[in-house]
């Protein structure tokens, strides 16, 4: 059984190795984060604390944030397949209709939850409740999420049943794995509000885009680790697994 420390080391080292193996895929979240920063800079969000507070819910920023959230999940198709085969680039980049369809269901679910969290249940008890629901629900259906890029269907209910005994690890491990990069991510974003000079702001936000890309890969690798901890997930015997 995977221990916490070994899993922590794995998600960080393997996510970096994946970025080196398939840099264009790894750059998808980087580009999405950078585009959001461009929108924020143009709106004047980083001009100061008051501007940041006033423009926090700017419609253009929110739309960019939604598409960024979706983009963060796109490398999962390739990274999960790469992890499953211990670094097979050919398998990782191969497409077939059943696998793409299943992965499309995952992305659609993630997009729906992102839309609800950003535009519907945003404040008050409903906002808090929805946030807590996501923290618990997504780790429990993680076998459904991870199986999809492998061309296998595990229903959310089946995933919950298997993951229930490991629920605490499934919920807490991804948070702990992402914490160092999350701290750096927020430090760079907040720091860009206070520093003087457009060039320095751009430098910090560009670095933040790189950090966000790594953070996305760590998040996906953590999903793979927790999903396969109770039991392995087999790839479909169809064309994608040949």
PDB file of C-alpha atoms in Angstrom:
ATOM      1  CA  UNK A   1       0.000   0.000   0.000  1.00  0.00           C
ATOM      2  CA  UNK A   2       1.274   3.427  -0.938  1.00  0.00           C
ATOM      3  CA  UNK A   3       2.518   5.467   2.012  1.00  0.00           C
ATOM      4  CA  UNK A   4       1.933   9.186   2.311  1.00  0.00           C
ATOM      5  CA  UNK A   5       5.586  10.221   1.930  1.00  0.00           C
ATOM      6  CA  UNK A   6       6.309   7.925  -0.998  1.00  0.00           C
ATOM      7  CA  UNK A   7       3.138   9.089  -2.741  1.00  0.00           C
ATOM      8  CA  UNK A   8       4.075  12.726  -2.095  1.00  0.00           C
ATOM      9  CA  UNK A   9       7.482  12.227  -3.688  1.00  0.00           C
ATOM     10  CA  UNK A  10       5.962  10.312  -6.589  1.00  0.00           C
ATOM     11  CA  UNK A  11       3.413  12.924  -7.647  1.00  0.00           C
ATOM     12  CA  UNK A  12       5.997  15.702  -7.701  1.00  0.00           C
ATOM     13  CA  UNK A  13       8.806  13.788  -9.412  1.00  0.00           C
ATOM     14  CA  UNK A  14       6.602  12.051 -11.969  1.00  0.00           C
ATOM     15  CA  UNK A  15       4.720  15.232 -12.840  1.00  0.00           C
ATOM     16  CA  UNK A  16       8.044  16.931 -13.645  1.00  0.00           C
ATOM     17  CA  UNK A  17       9.169  13.914 -15.660  1.00  0.00           C
ATOM     18  CA  UNK A  18       5.917  14.052 -17.632  1.00  0.00           C
ATOM     19  CA  UNK A  19       6.414  17.761 -18.328  1.00  0.00           C
ATOM     20  CA  UNK A  20       9.836  16.945 -19.756  1.00  0.00           C
ATOM     21  CA  UNK A  21       8.437  14.077 -21.859  1.00  0.00           C
ATOM     22  CA  UNK A  22       5.387  15.925 -23.231  1.00  0.00           C
ATOM     23  CA  UNK A  23       6.044  19.646 -22.756  1.00  0.00           C
ATOM     24  CA  UNK A  24       3.312  20.838 -25.131  1.00  0.00           C
ATOM     25  CA  UNK A  25       0.655  18.969 -23.164  1.00  0.00           C
ATOM     26  CA  UNK A  26       2.095  20.192 -19.870  1.00  0.00           C
ATOM     27  CA  UNK A  27       1.936  23.751 -21.198  1.00  0.00           C
ATOM     28  CA  UNK A  28      -1.861  23.726 -21.639  1.00  0.00           C
ATOM     29  CA  UNK A  29      -2.558  24.920 -18.063  1.00  0.00           C
ATOM     30  CA  UNK A  30       0.340  27.380 -18.323  1.00  0.00           C
ATOM     31  CA  UNK A  31      -1.191  29.071 -21.362  1.00  0.00           C
ATOM     32  CA  UNK A  32      -4.651  29.121 -19.770  1.00  0.00           C
ATOM     33  CA  UNK A  33      -3.338  30.715 -16.570  1.00  0.00           C
ATOM     34  CA  UNK A  34      -1.305  33.258 -18.527  1.00  0.00           C
ATOM     35  CA  UNK A  35      -4.360  34.241 -20.594  1.00  0.00           C
ATOM     36  CA  UNK A  36      -6.289  34.874 -17.387  1.00  0.00           C
ATOM     37  CA  UNK A  37      -3.438  37.054 -16.124  1.00  0.00           C
ATOM     38  CA  UNK A  38      -3.524  39.033 -19.383  1.00  0.00           C
ATOM     39  CA  UNK A  39      -7.232  39.683 -18.818  1.00  0.00           C
ATOM     40  CA  UNK A  40      -6.537  40.709 -15.225  1.00  0.00           C
ATOM     41  CA  UNK A  41      -3.677  43.037 -16.136  1.00  0.00           C
ATOM     42  CA  UNK A  42      -5.733  44.748 -18.832  1.00  0.00           C
ATOM     43  CA  UNK A  43      -8.603  45.288 -16.403  1.00  0.00           C
ATOM     44  CA  UNK A  44      -6.234  46.954 -13.919  1.00  0.00           C
ATOM     45  CA  UNK A  45      -6.652  44.301 -11.251  1.00  0.00           C
ATOM     46  CA  UNK A  46      -3.005  44.437 -10.165  1.00  0.00           C
ATOM     47  CA  UNK A  47      -2.932  48.214  -9.772  1.00  0.00           C
ATOM     48  CA  UNK A  48      -3.468  47.915  -6.017  1.00  0.00           C
ATOM     49  CA  UNK A  49      -5.480  46.324  -3.232  1.00  0.00           C
ATOM     50  CA  UNK A  50      -8.632  48.346  -3.906  1.00  0.00           C
ATOM     51  CA  UNK A  51      -8.517  47.516  -7.614  1.00  0.00           C
ATOM     52  CA  UNK A  52      -7.990  43.822  -6.865  1.00  0.00           C
ATOM     53  CA  UNK A  53     -11.006  43.771  -4.552  1.00  0.00           C
ATOM     54  CA  UNK A  54     -13.190  45.721  -6.979  1.00  0.00           C
ATOM     55  CA  UNK A  55     -12.299  43.538  -9.981  1.00  0.00           C
ATOM     56  CA  UNK A  56     -12.294  40.174  -8.237  1.00  0.00           C
ATOM     57  CA  UNK A  57     -15.651  39.294  -9.835  1.00  0.00           C
ATOM     58  CA  UNK A  58     -15.039  41.054 -13.146  1.00  0.00           C
ATOM     59  CA  UNK A  59     -17.066  39.160 -15.825  1.00  0.00           C
ATOM     60  CA  UNK A  60     -14.131  38.819 -18.224  1.00  0.00           C
ATOM     61  CA  UNK A  61     -11.925  37.499 -15.431  1.00  0.00           C
ATOM     62  CA  UNK A  62     -14.591  35.005 -14.361  1.00  0.00           C
ATOM     63  CA  UNK A  63     -15.049  33.673 -17.893  1.00  0.00           C
ATOM     64  CA  UNK A  64     -11.288  33.347 -18.300  1.00  0.00           C
ATOM     65  CA  UNK A  65     -11.178  31.594 -14.934  1.00  0.00           C
ATOM     66  CA  UNK A  66     -13.832  29.114 -16.029  1.00  0.00           C
ATOM     67  CA  UNK A  67     -11.963  28.147 -19.195  1.00  0.00           C
ATOM     68  CA  UNK A  68      -8.732  27.974 -17.201  1.00  0.00           C
ATOM     69  CA  UNK A  69     -10.343  25.564 -14.741  1.00  0.00           C
ATOM     70  CA  UNK A  70     -11.413  23.326 -17.613  1.00  0.00           C
ATOM     71  CA  UNK A  71      -7.942  23.550 -19.172  1.00  0.00           C
ATOM     72  CA  UNK A  72      -6.329  22.397 -15.922  1.00  0.00           C
ATOM     73  CA  UNK A  73      -7.985  19.015 -16.401  1.00  0.00           C
ATOM     74  CA  UNK A  74      -7.084  18.469 -20.061  1.00  0.00           C
ATOM     75  CA  UNK A  75      -3.568  17.050 -19.486  1.00  0.00           C
ATOM     76  CA  UNK A  76      -5.183  14.272 -17.436  1.00  0.00           C
ATOM     77  CA  UNK A  77      -5.891  12.255 -20.577  1.00  0.00           C
ATOM     78  CA  UNK A  78      -2.181  12.070 -21.393  1.00  0.00           C
ATOM     79  CA  UNK A  79      -0.698  12.060 -17.900  1.00  0.00           C
ATOM     80  CA  UNK A  80      -2.879   9.241 -16.574  1.00  0.00           C
ATOM     81  CA  UNK A  81      -2.073   7.089 -19.612  1.00  0.00           C
ATOM     82  CA  UNK A  82       1.624   7.970 -19.233  1.00  0.00           C
ATOM     83  CA  UNK A  83       1.625   7.032 -15.554  1.00  0.00           C
ATOM     84  CA  UNK A  84      -0.281   3.818 -16.229  1.00  0.00           C
ATOM     85  CA  UNK A  85       2.402   2.616 -18.655  1.00  0.00           C
ATOM     86  CA  UNK A  86       5.405   3.939 -16.705  1.00  0.00           C
ATOM     87  CA  UNK A  87       6.226   6.553 -19.309  1.00  0.00           C
ATOM     88  CA  UNK A  88       5.049   5.179 -22.666  1.00  0.00           C
ATOM     89  CA  UNK A  89       4.716   8.329 -24.818  1.00  0.00           C
ATOM     90  CA  UNK A  90       3.083   6.434 -27.690  1.00  0.00           C
ATOM     91  CA  UNK A  91       0.326   5.061 -25.484  1.00  0.00           C
ATOM     92  CA  UNK A  92      -0.066   8.402 -23.716  1.00  0.00           C
ATOM     93  CA  UNK A  93      -0.752  10.259 -26.970  1.00  0.00           C
ATOM     94  CA  UNK A  94      -2.924   7.639 -28.688  1.00  0.00           C
ATOM     95  CA  UNK A  95      -6.615   8.386 -29.239  1.00  0.00           C
ATOM     96  CA  UNK A  96      -9.615   6.162 -29.862  1.00  0.00           C
ATOM     97  CA  UNK A  97     -13.298   6.968 -29.824  1.00  0.00           C
ATOM     98  CA  UNK A  98     -14.387   5.081 -26.646  1.00  0.00           C
ATOM     99  CA  UNK A  99     -11.543   6.529 -24.601  1.00  0.00           C
ATOM    100  CA  UNK A 100     -12.073  10.076 -25.834  1.00  0.00           C
ATOM    101  CA  UNK A 101     -15.817   9.749 -25.213  1.00  0.00           C
ATOM    102  CA  UNK A 102     -15.304   8.607 -21.626  1.00  0.00           C
ATOM    103  CA  UNK A 103     -12.783  11.351 -20.994  1.00  0.00           C
ATOM    104  CA  UNK A 104     -15.232  13.840 -22.506  1.00  0.00           C
ATOM    105  CA  UNK A 105     -17.746  12.827 -19.830  1.00  0.00           C
ATOM    106  CA  UNK A 106     -15.166  13.579 -17.140  1.00  0.00           C
ATOM    107  CA  UNK A 107     -14.347  16.995 -18.603  1.00  0.00           C
ATOM    108  CA  UNK A 108     -18.058  17.784 -18.946  1.00  0.00           C
ATOM    109  CA  UNK A 109     -18.619  16.934 -15.266  1.00  0.00           C
ATOM    110  CA  UNK A 110     -15.655  19.051 -14.206  1.00  0.00           C
ATOM    111  CA  UNK A 111     -16.885  21.933 -16.376  1.00  0.00           C
ATOM    112  CA  UNK A 112     -20.354  21.710 -14.833  1.00  0.00           C
ATOM    113  CA  UNK A 113     -18.973  21.776 -11.297  1.00  0.00           C
ATOM    114  CA  UNK A 114     -16.675  24.689 -12.198  1.00  0.00           C
ATOM    115  CA  UNK A 115     -19.599  26.657 -13.666  1.00  0.00           C
ATOM    116  CA  UNK A 116     -21.756  26.051 -10.595  1.00  0.00           C
ATOM    117  CA  UNK A 117     -18.911  27.039  -8.273  1.00  0.00           C
ATOM    118  CA  UNK A 118     -18.016  30.205 -10.187  1.00  0.00           C
ATOM    119  CA  UNK A 119     -21.406  31.491 -11.306  1.00  0.00           C
ATOM    120  CA  UNK A 120     -24.244  29.839  -9.368  1.00  0.00           C
ATOM    121  CA  UNK A 121     -23.429  28.786  -5.808  1.00  0.00           C
ATOM    122  CA  UNK A 122     -20.829  31.415  -5.023  1.00  0.00           C
ATOM    123  CA  UNK A 123     -21.761  32.885  -1.632  1.00  0.00           C
ATOM    124  CA  UNK A 124     -23.387  32.106   1.683  1.00  0.00           C
ATOM    125  CA  UNK A 125     -24.266  28.635   2.994  1.00  0.00           C
ATOM    126  CA  UNK A 126     -24.830  27.241  -0.502  1.00  0.00           C
ATOM    127  CA  UNK A 127     -21.391  28.393  -1.603  1.00  0.00           C
ATOM    128  CA  UNK A 128     -19.721  26.884   1.449  1.00  0.00           C
ATOM    129  CA  UNK A 129     -21.751  23.693   1.160  1.00  0.00           C
ATOM    130  CA  UNK A 130     -20.920  23.263  -2.509  1.00  0.00           C
ATOM    131  CA  UNK A 131     -17.213  23.805  -1.826  1.00  0.00           C
ATOM    132  CA  UNK A 132     -17.228  21.144   0.913  1.00  0.00           C
ATOM    133  CA  UNK A 133     -19.242  18.810  -1.317  1.00  0.00           C
ATOM    134  CA  UNK A 134     -16.595  19.108  -4.040  1.00  0.00           C
ATOM    135  CA  UNK A 135     -13.763  18.408  -1.598  1.00  0.00           C
ATOM    136  CA  UNK A 136     -15.430  15.149  -0.570  1.00  0.00           C
ATOM    137  CA  UNK A 137     -17.245  14.048  -3.729  1.00  0.00           C
ATOM    138  CA  UNK A 138     -14.440  14.351  -6.287  1.00  0.00           C
ATOM    139  CA  UNK A 139     -11.915  12.182  -4.369  1.00  0.00           C
ATOM    140  CA  UNK A 140     -14.582   9.517  -3.891  1.00  0.00           C
ATOM    141  CA  UNK A 141     -15.390   9.274  -7.612  1.00  0.00           C
ATOM    142  CA  UNK A 142     -11.711   9.421  -8.556  1.00  0.00           C
ATOM    143  CA  UNK A 143     -11.691   5.879  -9.970  1.00  0.00           C
ATOM    144  CA  UNK A 144     -14.330   6.970 -12.492  1.00  0.00           C
ATOM    145  CA  UNK A 145     -12.123   9.946 -13.399  1.00  0.00           C
ATOM    146  CA  UNK A 146      -8.895   7.965 -13.737  1.00  0.00           C
ATOM    147  CA  UNK A 147     -10.419   4.993 -15.559  1.00  0.00           C
ATOM    148  CA  UNK A 148     -11.858   7.180 -18.339  1.00  0.00           C
ATOM    149  CA  UNK A 149      -8.547   8.034 -20.099  1.00  0.00           C
ATOM    150  CA  UNK A 150      -7.680   4.337 -19.929  1.00  0.00           C
ATOM    151  CA  UNK A 151     -10.810   3.443 -21.867  1.00  0.00           C
ATOM    152  CA  UNK A 152     -12.474   1.713 -18.920  1.00  0.00           C
ATOM    153  CA  UNK A 153     -15.777   2.668 -17.348  1.00  0.00           C
ATOM    154  CA  UNK A 154     -16.091   2.616 -13.569  1.00  0.00           C
ATOM    155  CA  UNK A 155     -19.327   4.189 -12.458  1.00  0.00           C
ATOM    156  CA  UNK A 156     -19.216   6.926  -9.802  1.00  0.00           C
ATOM    157  CA  UNK A 157     -21.161   4.628  -7.469  1.00  0.00           C
ATOM    158  CA  UNK A 158     -18.656   1.796  -7.952  1.00  0.00           C
ATOM    159  CA  UNK A 159     -15.847   4.252  -7.311  1.00  0.00           C
ATOM    160  CA  UNK A 160     -17.431   5.501  -4.095  1.00  0.00           C
ATOM    161  CA  UNK A 161     -17.829   1.937  -2.823  1.00  0.00           C
ATOM    162  CA  UNK A 162     -14.161   1.103  -3.437  1.00  0.00           C
ATOM    163  CA  UNK A 163     -12.805   4.432  -2.225  1.00  0.00           C
ATOM    164  CA  UNK A 164     -14.918   4.665   0.954  1.00  0.00           C
ATOM    165  CA  UNK A 165     -12.450   2.756   3.180  1.00  0.00           C
ATOM    166  CA  UNK A 166      -9.645   5.066   1.949  1.00  0.00           C
ATOM    167  CA  UNK A 167     -11.779   8.211   2.042  1.00  0.00           C
ATOM    168  CA  UNK A 168      -9.607  10.083   4.537  1.00  0.00           C
ATOM    169  CA  UNK A 169      -6.430   9.499   2.533  1.00  0.00           C
ATOM    170  CA  UNK A 170      -8.243  10.281  -0.738  1.00  0.00           C
ATOM    171  CA  UNK A 171      -9.477  13.629   0.571  1.00  0.00           C
ATOM    172  CA  UNK A 172      -6.402  14.793   2.474  1.00  0.00           C
ATOM    173  CA  UNK A 173      -3.553  13.563   0.281  1.00  0.00           C
ATOM    174  CA  UNK A 174      -4.285  15.723  -2.805  1.00  0.00           C
ATOM    175  CA  UNK A 175      -4.618  18.785  -0.573  1.00  0.00           C
ATOM    176  CA  UNK A 176      -1.284  18.066   1.097  1.00  0.00           C
ATOM    177  CA  UNK A 177       0.418  17.270  -2.206  1.00  0.00           C
ATOM    178  CA  UNK A 178      -0.717  20.559  -3.737  1.00  0.00           C
ATOM    179  CA  UNK A 179      -0.137  22.708  -0.645  1.00  0.00           C
ATOM    180  CA  UNK A 180       3.491  23.811  -1.322  1.00  0.00           C
ATOM    181  CA  UNK A 181       2.661  24.893  -4.860  1.00  0.00           C
ATOM    182  CA  UNK A 182      -0.634  26.454  -3.784  1.00  0.00           C
ATOM    183  CA  UNK A 183       1.217  28.621  -1.261  1.00  0.00           C
ATOM    184  CA  UNK A 184       3.650  29.743  -3.958  1.00  0.00           C
ATOM    185  CA  UNK A 185       0.786  30.318  -6.417  1.00  0.00           C
ATOM    186  CA  UNK A 186      -1.082  32.623  -4.048  1.00  0.00           C
ATOM    187  CA  UNK A 187       2.106  34.348  -2.906  1.00  0.00           C
ATOM    188  CA  UNK A 188       2.979  35.272  -6.496  1.00  0.00           C
ATOM    189  CA  UNK A 189      -0.536  36.426  -7.323  1.00  0.00           C
ATOM    190  CA  UNK A 190      -0.916  38.528  -4.199  1.00  0.00           C
ATOM    191  CA  UNK A 191       2.652  39.779  -4.418  1.00  0.00           C
ATOM    192  CA  UNK A 192       2.026  41.100  -7.953  1.00  0.00           C
ATOM    193  CA  UNK A 193      -0.556  43.479  -6.469  1.00  0.00           C
ATOM    194  CA  UNK A 194       1.972  45.115  -4.167  1.00  0.00           C
ATOM    195  CA  UNK A 195       5.147  45.307  -6.252  1.00  0.00           C
ATOM    196  CA  UNK A 196       5.941  48.387  -8.301  1.00  0.00           C
ATOM    197  CA  UNK A 197       6.641  48.270 -12.011  1.00  0.00           C
ATOM    198  CA  UNK A 198       4.770  46.549 -14.808  1.00  0.00           C
ATOM    199  CA  UNK A 199       7.791  44.447 -15.763  1.00  0.00           C
ATOM    200  CA  UNK A 200       8.080  42.956 -12.284  1.00  0.00           C
ATOM    201  CA  UNK A 201       4.350  42.244 -12.169  1.00  0.00           C
ATOM    202  CA  UNK A 202       4.571  40.438 -15.513  1.00  0.00           C
ATOM    203  CA  UNK A 203       7.592  38.450 -14.330  1.00  0.00           C
ATOM    204  CA  UNK A 204       5.759  37.298 -11.196  1.00  0.00           C
ATOM    205  CA  UNK A 205       2.603  36.401 -13.107  1.00  0.00           C
ATOM    206  CA  UNK A 206       4.573  34.524 -15.737  1.00  0.00           C
ATOM    207  CA  UNK A 207       6.274  32.522 -13.001  1.00  0.00           C
ATOM    208  CA  UNK A 208       2.856  31.956 -11.466  1.00  0.00           C
ATOM    209  CA  UNK A 209       1.663  30.493 -14.779  1.00  0.00           C
ATOM    210  CA  UNK A 210       4.547  27.994 -14.660  1.00  0.00           C
ATOM    211  CA  UNK A 211       3.718  27.113 -11.050  1.00  0.00           C
ATOM    212  CA  UNK A 212       0.043  26.650 -11.951  1.00  0.00           C
ATOM    213  CA  UNK A 213       0.955  24.276 -14.767  1.00  0.00           C
ATOM    214  CA  UNK A 214       3.024  22.151 -12.386  1.00  0.00           C
ATOM    215  CA  UNK A 215       0.231  22.344  -9.828  1.00  0.00           C
ATOM    216  CA  UNK A 216      -2.246  20.975 -12.376  1.00  0.00           C
ATOM    217  CA  UNK A 217       0.036  18.022 -13.123  1.00  0.00           C
ATOM    218  CA  UNK A 218       0.538  17.314  -9.416  1.00  0.00           C
ATOM    219  CA  UNK A 219      -3.226  17.362  -8.920  1.00  0.00           C
ATOM    220  CA  UNK A 220      -3.737  14.833 -11.726  1.00  0.00           C
ATOM    221  CA  UNK A 221      -0.887  12.603 -10.527  1.00  0.00           C
ATOM    222  CA  UNK A 222      -2.395  12.674  -7.036  1.00  0.00           C
ATOM    223  CA  UNK A 223      -5.717  11.523  -8.497  1.00  0.00           C
ATOM    224  CA  UNK A 224      -3.962   8.572 -10.114  1.00  0.00           C
ATOM    225  CA  UNK A 225      -2.226   7.664  -6.862  1.00  0.00           C
ATOM    226  CA  UNK A 226      -5.356   7.711  -4.718  1.00  0.00           C
ATOM    227  CA  UNK A 227      -7.480   5.981  -7.377  1.00  0.00           C
ATOM    228  CA  UNK A 228      -5.109   3.028  -7.684  1.00  0.00           C
ATOM    229  CA  UNK A 229      -4.301   2.766  -3.983  1.00  0.00           C
ATOM    230  CA  UNK A 230      -7.214   0.449  -3.052  1.00  0.00           C
ATOM    231  CA  UNK A 231      -6.985  -1.606  -6.267  1.00  0.00           C
ATOM    232  CA  UNK A 232      -5.405  -1.306  -9.719  1.00  0.00           C
ATOM    233  CA  UNK A 233      -7.347   0.018 -12.692  1.00  0.00           C
ATOM    234  CA  UNK A 234      -6.958  -1.879 -15.932  1.00  0.00           C
ATOM    235  CA  UNK A 235      -6.858  -0.240 -19.342  1.00  0.00           C
ATOM    236  CA  UNK A 236      -9.463  -1.236 -21.880  1.00  0.00           C
ATOM    237  CA  UNK A 237      -8.430  -4.205 -24.030  1.00  0.00           C
ATOM    238  CA  UNK A 238      -9.457  -2.174 -27.085  1.00  0.00           C
ATOM    239  CA  UNK A 239      -7.210  -0.300 -29.533  1.00  0.00           C
ATOM    240  CA  UNK A 240      -5.958   2.185 -26.899  1.00  0.00           C
ATOM    241  CA  UNK A 241      -4.335  -0.553 -24.868  1.00  0.00           C
ATOM    242  CA  UNK A 242      -2.645  -2.471 -27.658  1.00  0.00           C
TER     243      UNK A 242
END
